[in-house]
Coordinates of N, CA, C and O in Angstrom, one line a residue:
M1 N 0.8 -1.2 0.0 CA 0.0 0.0 0.0 C 0.9 1.2 0.0 O 1.8 1.4 0.8
T2 N 0.6 2.2 -0.9 CA 1.4 3.4 -1.0 C 1.1 4.3 0.1 O 0.0 4.3 0.6
P3 N 1.9 5.3 0.4 CA 1.6 6.3 1.4 C 0.4 7.1 1.1 O -0.4 7.5 1.9
L4 N 0.2 7.4 -0.2 CA -1.0 8.1 -0.7 C -2.2 7.4 -0.4 O -3.2 7.9 0.1
T5 N -2.2 6.1 -0.7 CA -3.4 5.2 -0.5 C -3.7 5.1 1.0 O -4.8 5.2 1.4
K6 N -2.6 5.0 1.8 CA -2.8 4.8 3.2 C -3.4 6.1 3.8 O -4.3 6.1 4.6
H7 N -2.9 7.3 3.3 CA -3.5 8.6 3.7 C -4.9 8.7 3.4 O -5.8 9.1 4.2
A8 N -5.2 8.4 2.1 CA -6.6 8.6 1.6 C -7.5 7.6 2.4 O -8.7 8.0 2.8
N9 N -7.1 6.4 2.6 CA -7.9 5.4 3.4 C -8.2 5.9 4.8 O -9.3 5.7 5.3
S10 N -7.2 6.4 5.5 CA -7.3 6.8 6.9 C -8.3 8.0 7.0 O -9.1 8.1 7.9
R11 N -8.2 8.9 6.0 CA -9.1 10.1 6.0 C -10.5 9.7 5.7 O -11.4 10.2 6.3
A12 N -10.7 8.7 4.8 CA -12.0 8.3 4.5 C -12.6 7.6 5.7 O -13.8 7.8 6.0
E13 N -11.9 6.7 6.4 CA -12.4 6.0 7.5 C -12.7 7.0 8.7 O -13.7 6.9 9.3
E14 N -11.9 8.0 8.9 CA -12.1 9.0 9.9 C -13.4 9.8 9.6 O -14.2 10.0 10.5
A15 N -13.6 10.1 8.3 CA -14.8 10.8 8.0 C -16.1 10.0 8.2 O -17.1 10.4 8.7
R16 N -16.0 8.7 7.8 CA -17.1 7.8 8.0 C -17.4 7.6 9.5 O -18.6 7.6 9.9
S17 N -16.4 7.4 10.3 CA -16.7 7.2 11.7 C -17.3 8.4 12.4 O -18.1 8.4 13.2
T18 N -16.8 9.6 11.9 CA -17.4 10.9 12.5 C -18.8 11.0 12.1 O -19.7 11.4 12.9
E19 N -19.2 10.6 10.8 CA -20.5 10.7 10.4 C -21.4 9.7 11.0 O -22.6 10.0 11.3
R20 N -20.9 8.5 11.3 CA -21.7 7.5 12.0 C -22.1 7.9 13.4 O -23.1 7.6 13.9
A21 N -21.2 8.7 14.0 CA -21.4 9.1 15.4 C -22.5 10.1 15.5 O -23.1 10.3 16.5
S22 N -22.8 10.8 14.4 CA -23.8 11.9 14.4 C -25.2 11.3 14.2 O -25.3 10.1 14.0
T23 N -26.1 12.2 14.1 CA -27.5 11.7 14.0 C -27.9 11.8 12.5 O -29.0 12.3 12.2
G24 N -27.1 11.4 11.6 CA -27.5 11.4 10.2 C -26.9 12.6 9.4 O -26.7 12.5 8.2
E25 N -26.6 13.7 10.1 CA -26.0 14.8 9.5 C -24.5 14.7 9.6 O -24.0 14.3 10.7
P26 N -23.7 15.1 8.6 CA -22.3 15.1 8.7 C -21.8 16.1 9.8 O -22.5 17.2 10.0
S27 N -20.8 15.8 10.5 CA -20.3 16.7 11.5 C -19.7 18.0 10.9 O -19.4 18.0 9.7
K28 N -19.5 19.0 11.7 CA -18.9 20.2 11.2 C -17.5 20.0 10.7 O -17.1 20.5 9.6
D29 N -16.7 19.2 11.4 CA -15.4 18.8 10.9 C -15.4 18.1 9.6 O -14.5 18.4 8.7
A30 N -16.3 17.2 9.4 CA -16.4 16.5 8.2 C -16.8 17.4 7.0 O -16.3 17.3 5.9
L31 N -17.7 18.3 7.3 CA -18.1 19.3 6.3 C -16.9 20.2 5.9 O -16.7 20.5 4.7
V32 N -16.2 20.7 6.9 CA -15.0 21.6 6.6 C -14.0 20.8 5.8 O -13.5 21.3 4.8
R33 N -13.7 19.6 6.2 CA -12.7 18.7 5.5 C -13.2 18.5 4.0 O -12.4 18.6 3.1
Y34 N -14.5 18.3 3.8 CA -15.1 18.1 2.5 C -14.9 19.4 1.7 O -14.4 19.3 0.5
L35 N -15.2 20.5 2.2 CA -15.0 21.8 1.5 C -13.6 22.1 1.2 O -13.3 22.6 0.1
E36 N -12.7 21.8 2.2 CA -11.3 22.1 1.9 C -10.7 21.2 0.8 O -10.0 21.7 -0.1
D37 N -11.1 19.9 0.8 CA -10.6 19.0 -0.2 C -11.2 19.3 -1.5 O -10.6 19.2 -2.6
R38 N -12.5 19.8 -1.5 CA -13.1 20.2 -2.8 C -12.4 21.4 -3.4 O -12.2 21.4 -4.6
F39 N -12.1 22.4 -2.6 CA -11.4 23.6 -3.0 C -10.0 23.2 -3.5 O -9.6 23.7 -4.6
A40 N -9.3 22.4 -2.8 CA -8.0 22.0 -3.2 C -8.0 21.3 -4.5 O -7.1 21.5 -5.4
C41 N -9.0 20.4 -4.7 CA -9.1 19.7 -6.0 C -9.4 20.7 -7.1 O -8.8 20.6 -8.2
A42 N -10.3 21.6 -6.9 CA -10.6 22.6 -8.0 C -9.4 23.4 -8.3 O -9.1 23.7 -9.5
Q43 N -8.7 23.8 -7.3 CA -7.5 24.7 -7.5 C -6.4 23.9 -8.3 O -5.8 24.4 -9.2
S44 N -6.2 22.6 -7.9 CA -5.2 21.8 -8.6 C -5.6 21.5 -10.0 O -4.8 21.5 -10.9
C45 N -6.9 21.3 -10.3 CA -7.4 21.1 -11.6 C -7.1 22.4 -12.5 O -6.7 22.3 -13.6
T46 N -7.3 23.5 -11.9 CA -7.0 24.8 -12.6 C -5.6 24.9 -13.0 O -5.2 25.2 -14.1
E47 N -4.7 24.6 -12.0 CA -3.2 24.7 -12.3 C -2.8 23.7 -13.3 O -2.0 23.9 -14.2
C48 N -3.4 22.5 -13.3 CA -3.1 21.4 -14.2 C -3.5 21.8 -15.6 O -2.8 21.7 -16.6
A49 N -4.7 22.3 -15.7 CA -5.3 22.8 -17.0 C -4.4 23.9 -17.6 O -4.1 23.9 -18.8
R50 N -4.0 24.8 -16.8 CA -3.2 25.9 -17.3 C -1.8 25.4 -17.7 O -1.3 25.8 -18.8
S51 N -1.2 24.5 -17.0 CA 0.1 24.0 -17.4 C 0.0 23.2 -18.7 O 0.9 23.3 -19.5
C52 N -1.0 22.4 -18.8 CA -1.2 21.7 -20.1 C -1.4 22.6 -21.3 O -0.9 22.3 -22.3
A53 N -2.2 23.6 -21.1 CA -2.5 24.6 -22.1 C -1.2 25.3 -22.6 O -0.9 25.5 -23.7
V54 N -0.4 25.7 -21.6 CA 0.9 26.3 -21.9 C 1.8 25.4 -22.6 O 2.5 25.7 -23.6
Q55 N 1.8 24.1 -22.2 CA 2.7 23.1 -22.9 C 2.3 22.9 -24.4 O 3.1 22.9 -25.3
V56 N 1.0 22.9 -24.7 CA 0.5 22.8 -26.1 C 0.8 24.1 -26.8 O 1.3 24.0 -27.9
S57 N 0.6 25.2 -26.2 CA 0.9 26.5 -26.8 C 2.4 26.7 -27.1 O 2.7 27.2 -28.2
S58 N 3.3 26.2 -26.2 CA 4.7 26.4 -26.5 C 5.1 25.4 -27.7 O 6.0 25.8 -28.5
A59 N 4.4 24.3 -27.8 CA 4.7 23.4 -28.9 C 4.3 24.1 -30.2 O 4.9 24.0 -31.2
D60 N 3.1 24.7 -30.2 CA 2.6 25.4 -31.3 C 3.5 26.6 -31.8 O 3.8 26.8 -32.9
R61 N 4.1 27.3 -30.8 CA 5.0 28.4 -31.1 C 6.3 27.9 -31.7 O 6.8 28.5 -32.7
A62 N 6.7 26.8 -31.2 CA 8.0 26.2 -31.8 C 7.7 25.7 -33.2 O 8.6 25.9 -34.1
E63 N 6.5 25.2 -33.5 CA 6.2 24.8 -34.8 C 6.1 26.0 -35.8 O 6.6 25.9 -36.9
I64 N 5.5 27.1 -35.3 CA 5.4 28.3 -36.2 C 6.8 28.9 -36.4 O 7.1 29.3 -37.6
A65 N 7.6 28.9 -35.4 CA 9.0 29.4 -35.6 C 9.8 28.6 -36.6 O 10.5 29.1 -37.4
A66 N 9.6 27.3 -36.5 CA 10.3 26.4 -37.4 C 9.8 26.6 -38.8 O 10.6 26.6 -39.8
A67 N 8.6 26.8 -39.0 CA 8.0 27.0 -40.3 C 8.5 28.3 -40.9 O 8.8 28.4 -42.1
A68 N 8.6 29.3 -40.0 CA 9.1 30.6 -40.5 C 10.5 30.6 -40.9 O 10.9 31.3 -41.9
R69 N 11.4 29.8 -40.2 CA 12.8 29.7 -40.6 C 13.0 28.9 -41.9 O 14.0 28.9 -42.5
G70 N 12.0 28.1 -42.2 CA 12.1 27.2 -43.4 C 12.8 25.9 -43.0 O 13.3 25.8 -41.9
P71 N 12.8 25.0 -43.9 CA 13.4 23.7 -43.5 C 14.9 23.8 -43.3 O 15.6 24.5 -44.0
A72 N 15.4 23.1 -42.3 CA 16.8 23.1 -42.0 C 17.5 22.2 -42.9 O 18.7 22.2 -43.0
G73 N 16.8 21.3 -43.5 CA 17.4 20.3 -44.4 C 16.3 19.6 -45.1 O 15.1 19.8 -44.8
P74 N 16.6 18.6 -45.9 CA 15.6 17.9 -46.6 C 14.8 17.1 -45.5 O 15.4 16.5 -44.6
P75 N 13.5 17.0 -45.7 CA 12.7 16.2 -44.7 C 13.0 14.7 -44.9 O 13.3 14.3 -46.0
A76 N 12.8 14.0 -43.8 CA 13.0 12.6 -43.9 C 11.9 12.0 -44.7 O 10.9 12.5 -44.9
A77 N 12.2 10.8 -45.3 CA 11.3 10.2 -46.2 C 10.0 9.9 -45.4 O 9.9 9.4 -44.3
G78 N 8.9 10.4 -46.0 CA 7.6 10.2 -45.4 C 7.2 11.2 -44.4 O 6.1 11.1 -43.9
A79 N 8.1 12.1 -44.0 CA 7.7 13.1 -42.9 C 7.0 14.3 -43.6 O 7.3 14.7 -44.7
E80 N 6.1 14.8 -42.8 CA 5.4 16.0 -43.3 C 6.2 17.2 -42.8 O 6.9 17.2 -41.8
P81 N 6.2 18.3 -43.6 CA 6.9 19.5 -43.2 C 6.3 20.1 -41.9 O 5.2 20.1 -41.7
G82 N 7.3 20.5 -41.0 CA 6.9 21.0 -39.7 C 6.6 20.0 -38.7 O 6.3 20.3 -37.6
S83 N 6.6 18.7 -39.0 CA 6.3 17.7 -38.0 C 7.3 17.5 -37.0 O 7.0 16.9 -35.9
A84 N 8.6 17.9 -37.2 CA 9.6 17.7 -36.2 C 9.5 18.5 -35.0 O 9.8 18.1 -33.9
A85 N 8.9 19.7 -35.1 CA 8.8 20.6 -34.0 C 7.6 20.3 -33.1 O 7.6 20.6 -31.9
R86 N 6.6 19.7 -33.6 CA 5.4 19.3 -32.8 C 5.7 18.0 -32.1 O 6.2 17.1 -32.6
P87 N 5.2 18.0 -30.8 CA 5.4 16.8 -30.0 C 4.5 15.7 -30.6 O 3.6 16.0 -31.4
P88 N 4.8 14.4 -30.3 CA 4.0 13.4 -30.9 C 2.5 13.6 -30.7 O 2.1 14.2 -29.7
L89 N 1.7 13.1 -31.6 CA 0.3 13.4 -31.6 C -0.4 12.9 -30.4 O -1.3 13.6 -29.8
E90 N -0.1 11.8 -29.9 CA -0.7 11.2 -28.7 C -0.5 12.1 -27.5 O -1.5 12.4 -26.8
P91 N 0.7 12.5 -27.1 CA 0.7 13.4 -26.0 C 0.0 14.8 -26.2 O -0.6 15.3 -25.2
R92 N 0.0 15.3 -27.4 CA -0.7 16.5 -27.6 C -2.2 16.4 -27.4 O -2.8 17.2 -26.8
R93 N -2.8 15.3 -27.9 CA -4.2 15.0 -27.7 C -4.5 14.8 -26.2 O -5.5 15.3 -25.7
T94 N -3.6 14.2 -25.5 CA -3.8 13.9 -24.1 C -3.7 15.2 -23.3 O -4.5 15.5 -22.4
L95 N -2.8 16.1 -23.7 CA -2.7 17.4 -23.1 C -4.0 18.2 -23.3 O -4.6 18.8 -22.3
L96 N -4.5 18.2 -24.5 CA -5.8 19.0 -24.8 C -6.9 18.4 -24.0 O -7.8 19.1 -23.5
L97 N -7.0 17.0 -24.0 CA -8.1 16.4 -23.2 C -8.0 16.7 -21.7 O -9.0 17.0 -21.1
C98 N -6.8 16.8 -21.2 CA -6.6 17.1 -19.8 C -7.1 18.5 -19.5 O -7.7 18.8 -18.5
V99 N -6.8 19.5 -20.4 CA -7.2 20.8 -20.3 C -8.8 20.9 -20.2 O -9.3 21.5 -19.3
E100 N -9.4 20.2 -21.1 CA -10.9 20.2 -21.1 C -11.5 19.5 -19.9 O -12.4 20.1 -19.3
V101 N -11.0 18.4 -19.5 CA -11.5 17.6 -18.3 C -11.3 18.4 -17.0 O -12.2 18.5 -16.2
C102 N -10.1 18.9 -16.9 CA -9.8 19.7 -15.6 C -10.6 20.9 -15.6 O -11.1 21.3 -14.5
D103 N -10.8 21.6 -16.7 CA -11.6 22.8 -16.7 C -13.1 22.5 -16.3 O -13.7 23.1 -15.5
A104 N -13.6 21.4 -16.9 CA -15.0 21.0 -16.6 C -15.1 20.6 -15.1 O -16.1 20.9 -14.5
T105 N -14.1 19.9 -14.6 CA -14.2 19.4 -13.2 C -14.1 20.6 -12.3 O -14.9 20.7 -11.3
C106 N -13.3 21.6 -12.6 CA -13.2 22.8 -11.7 C -14.5 23.5 -11.7 O -15.0 24.0 -10.7
R107 N -15.1 23.7 -12.9 CA -16.4 24.3 -13.0 C -17.5 23.6 -12.1 O -18.3 24.2 -11.4
L108 N -17.5 22.3 -12.2 CA -18.5 21.5 -11.5 C -18.2 21.6 -10.0 O -19.2 21.8 -9.2
L109 N -17.0 21.6 -9.6 CA -16.6 21.7 -8.1 C -17.0 23.1 -7.6 O -17.2 23.2 -6.4
S110 N -17.0 24.1 -8.5 CA -17.3 25.4 -8.1 C -18.8 25.7 -7.9 O -19.1 26.7 -7.3
E111 N -19.6 24.8 -8.4 CA -21.1 25.0 -8.2 C -21.5 24.9 -6.8 O -21.2 23.8 -6.2
E112 N -22.1 25.9 -6.2 CA -22.5 25.8 -4.8 C -23.7 24.9 -4.6 O -23.9 24.3 -3.5
N113 N -24.6 24.8 -5.6 CA -25.9 24.1 -5.4 C -25.8 22.7 -5.9 O -26.9 22.1 -6.2
L114 N -24.7 22.1 -6.1 CA -24.6 20.8 -6.7 C -25.1 19.8 -5.7 O -24.6 19.7 -4.5
R115 N -26.0 18.9 -6.1 CA -26.6 18.0 -5.2 C -26.4 16.5 -5.6 O -26.6 15.6 -4.9
D116 N -25.9 16.3 -6.9 CA -25.7 15.0 -7.4 C -24.3 14.5 -7.1 O -23.4 14.7 -7.8
E117 N -24.2 13.8 -6.0 CA -22.9 13.2 -5.6 C -22.4 12.2 -6.6 O -21.1 12.2 -6.8
Y118 N -23.2 11.4 -7.2 CA -22.8 10.4 -8.1 C -22.1 11.1 -9.4 O -21.1 10.7 -9.8
A119 N -22.8 12.1 -9.9 CA -22.2 12.8 -11.0 C -20.8 13.5 -10.7 O -19.9 13.5 -11.4
L120 N -20.8 14.0 -9.5 CA -19.5 14.7 -9.0 C -18.4 13.6 -8.9 O -17.3 13.8 -9.3
R121 N -18.8 12.5 -8.3 CA -17.8 11.4 -8.1 C -17.3 10.9 -9.5 O -16.1 10.8 -9.7
L122 N -18.2 10.7 -10.5 CA -17.7 10.3 -11.8 C -16.8 11.3 -12.5 O -15.8 10.9 -13.0
Q123 N -17.2 12.6 -12.4 CA -16.3 13.6 -13.0 C -14.9 13.7 -12.3 O -13.9 13.7 -13.0
V124 N -14.9 13.6 -11.0 CA -13.6 13.7 -10.3 C -12.8 12.4 -10.6 O -11.5 12.5 -10.8
E125 N -13.4 11.2 -10.7 CA -12.7 10.0 -11.0 C -12.1 10.1 -12.4 O -11.0 9.7 -12.7
W126 N -12.9 10.6 -13.4 CA -12.5 10.8 -14.7 C -11.3 11.8 -14.8 O -10.3 11.5 -15.5
C127 N -11.4 12.9 -14.1 CA -10.3 13.8 -14.0 C -9.0 13.2 -13.5 O -8.0 13.4 -14.1
R128 N -9.2 12.4 -12.5 CA -8.0 11.8 -11.9 C -7.3 10.9 -12.9 O -6.1 10.9 -13.1
A129 N -8.1 10.1 -13.6 CA -7.6 9.2 -14.6 C -6.9 9.9 -15.8 O -5.8 9.5 -16.2
V130 N -7.6 11.0 -16.3 CA -7.0 11.7 -17.4 C -5.7 12.4 -16.9 O -4.7 12.5 -17.7
A131 N -5.7 13.0 -15.7 CA -4.5 13.7 -15.2 C -3.3 12.7 -15.1 O -2.2 13.1 -15.5
L132 N -3.6 11.5 -14.7 CA -2.5 10.5 -14.6 C -2.0 10.1 -16.0 O -0.8 10.0 -16.2
E133 N -2.9 9.9 -16.9 CA -2.6 9.6 -18.3 C -1.7 10.7 -18.9 O -0.7 10.5 -19.6
C134 N -2.1 11.9 -18.6 CA -1.4 13.1 -19.1 C 0.0 13.2 -18.5 O 1.0 13.5 -19.2
A135 N 0.1 12.9 -17.2 CA 1.4 12.9 -16.6 C 2.4 11.9 -17.3 O 3.5 12.2 -17.5
H136 N 1.8 10.7 -17.5 CA 2.6 9.7 -18.2 C 3.0 10.1 -19.6 O 4.1 9.9 -20.1
A137 N 2.1 10.8 -20.3 CA 2.4 11.3 -21.7 C 3.5 12.4 -21.6 O 4.4 12.5 -22.5
C138 N 3.4 13.3 -20.6 CA 4.4 14.3 -20.4 C 5.8 13.8 -20.1 O 6.8 14.4 -20.4
D139 N 5.8 12.6 -19.5 CA 7.1 12.0 -19.2 C 7.9 11.7 -20.5 O 9.1 11.6 -20.4
R140 N 7.2 11.6 -21.6 CA 7.8 11.3 -22.8 C 8.1 12.5 -23.7 O 8.7 12.4 -24.8
V141 N 7.8 13.7 -23.2 CA 8.0 14.9 -23.9 C 9.1 15.7 -23.3 O 9.0 16.0 -22.1
P142 N 10.1 16.1 -24.0 CA 11.2 16.9 -23.4 C 10.6 18.2 -22.9 O 9.7 18.8 -23.5
A143 N 11.1 18.7 -21.8 CA 10.8 20.0 -21.2 C 9.3 20.0 -20.7 O 8.7 21.1 -20.6
A144 N 8.7 18.9 -20.3 CA 7.4 18.9 -19.8 C 7.3 18.3 -18.4 O 6.3 17.9 -17.9
E145 N 8.4 18.4 -17.7 CA 8.5 17.9 -16.3 C 7.5 18.6 -15.4 O 6.9 18.0 -14.6
E146 N 7.5 19.9 -15.5 CA 6.6 20.7 -14.6 C 5.1 20.4 -14.9 O 4.3 20.3 -14.0
T147 N 4.8 20.2 -16.1 CA 3.4 19.8 -16.5 C 3.1 18.4 -15.9 O 2.0 18.2 -15.3
A148 N 4.0 17.5 -16.0 CA 3.8 16.2 -15.4 C 3.6 16.2 -13.9 O 2.7 15.6 -13.4
R149 N 4.4 17.1 -13.3 CA 4.3 17.3 -11.8 C 2.9 17.8 -11.4 O 2.3 17.4 -10.5
R150 N 2.4 18.8 -12.2 CA 1.1 19.4 -11.9 C 0.0 18.4 -12.2 O -1.0 18.4 -11.4
C151 N 0.1 17.6 -13.2 CA -0.9 16.6 -13.5 C -0.9 15.6 -12.3 O -2.0 15.1 -11.9
R152 N 0.2 15.2 -11.8 CA 0.2 14.2 -10.7 C -0.4 14.8 -9.4 O -1.1 14.2 -8.7
A153 N -0.1 16.1 -9.2 CA -0.7 16.8 -8.1 C -2.2 16.9 -8.2 O -2.9 16.7 -7.2
C154 N -2.7 17.1 -9.4 CA -4.1 17.1 -9.7 C -4.7 15.8 -9.3 O -5.7 15.7 -8.7
A155 N -4.1 14.7 -9.8 CA -4.6 13.4 -9.5 C -4.6 13.1 -8.0 O -5.6 12.5 -7.5
R156 N -3.6 13.5 -7.3 CA -3.6 13.3 -5.8 C -4.7 14.1 -5.2 O -5.4 13.6 -4.2
A157 N -4.9 15.4 -5.6 CA -6.0 16.2 -5.0 C -7.4 15.5 -5.3 O -8.3 15.5 -4.4
C158 N -7.5 14.9 -6.5 CA -8.8 14.2 -6.8 C -8.9 13.0 -5.9 O -10.0 12.8 -5.4
T159 N -7.9 12.3 -5.7 CA -7.9 11.1 -4.8 C -8.3 11.6 -3.4 O -9.2 10.9 -2.7
D160 N -7.7 12.6 -2.9 CA -8.0 13.1 -1.5 C -9.5 13.6 -1.4 O -10.2 13.3 -0.4
F161 N -10.0 14.2 -2.5 CA -11.4 14.7 -2.4 C -12.3 13.5 -2.5 O -13.3 13.4 -1.8
L162 N -12.0 12.5 -3.3 CA -12.9 11.3 -3.4 C -13.0 10.6 -2.1 O -14.0 10.0 -1.7
A163 N -11.9 10.6 -1.3 CA -11.9 10.0 0.0 C -12.9 10.7 1.0 O -13.5 10.0 1.8
T164 N -13.1 12.0 0.8 CA -14.0 12.7 1.7 C -15.4 12.4 1.3 O -16.4 12.6 2.1
L165 N -15.7 11.9 0.1 CA -17.0 11.6 -0.4 C -17.5 10.3 0.3 O -18.7 10.1 0.4
G166 N -16.5 9.5 0.7 CA -16.8 8.2 1.4 C -17.3 7.1 0.5 O -17.5 6.9 -0.6

């Protein structure tokens, strides 16, 4: 069991035992913990989305600059012009998907009158999975270490928030 899993499991068990002790309503501590984790998750999603968008944007600027300079040499057989500056297509799509999912998750977490816990859980679980996939994709892209770190932080924040949902 990893330290992250151990931490998430202990927080979830603590929240459940606190709620069981009450008369059906969550305790004030459980509510505060829920709101803190929800805010931390939303904030982490925003940072992850921003970092992924910057990563895609910087790749686009590199491609435009390379096209403006013209070809440095003859293109490799079967290569398209300008394809050397752009990161592989799979990481680029993953980055863009991560931007979209993190942005949608942040918006959902920011809604004050959200009552559908099932929809919230699904969105946060999806965000966690996409952020981890994006972190792995960024590991294969030069100069994307910071984006990978932010994606992993987002996934951890999602895990922590899911633990408070019980």
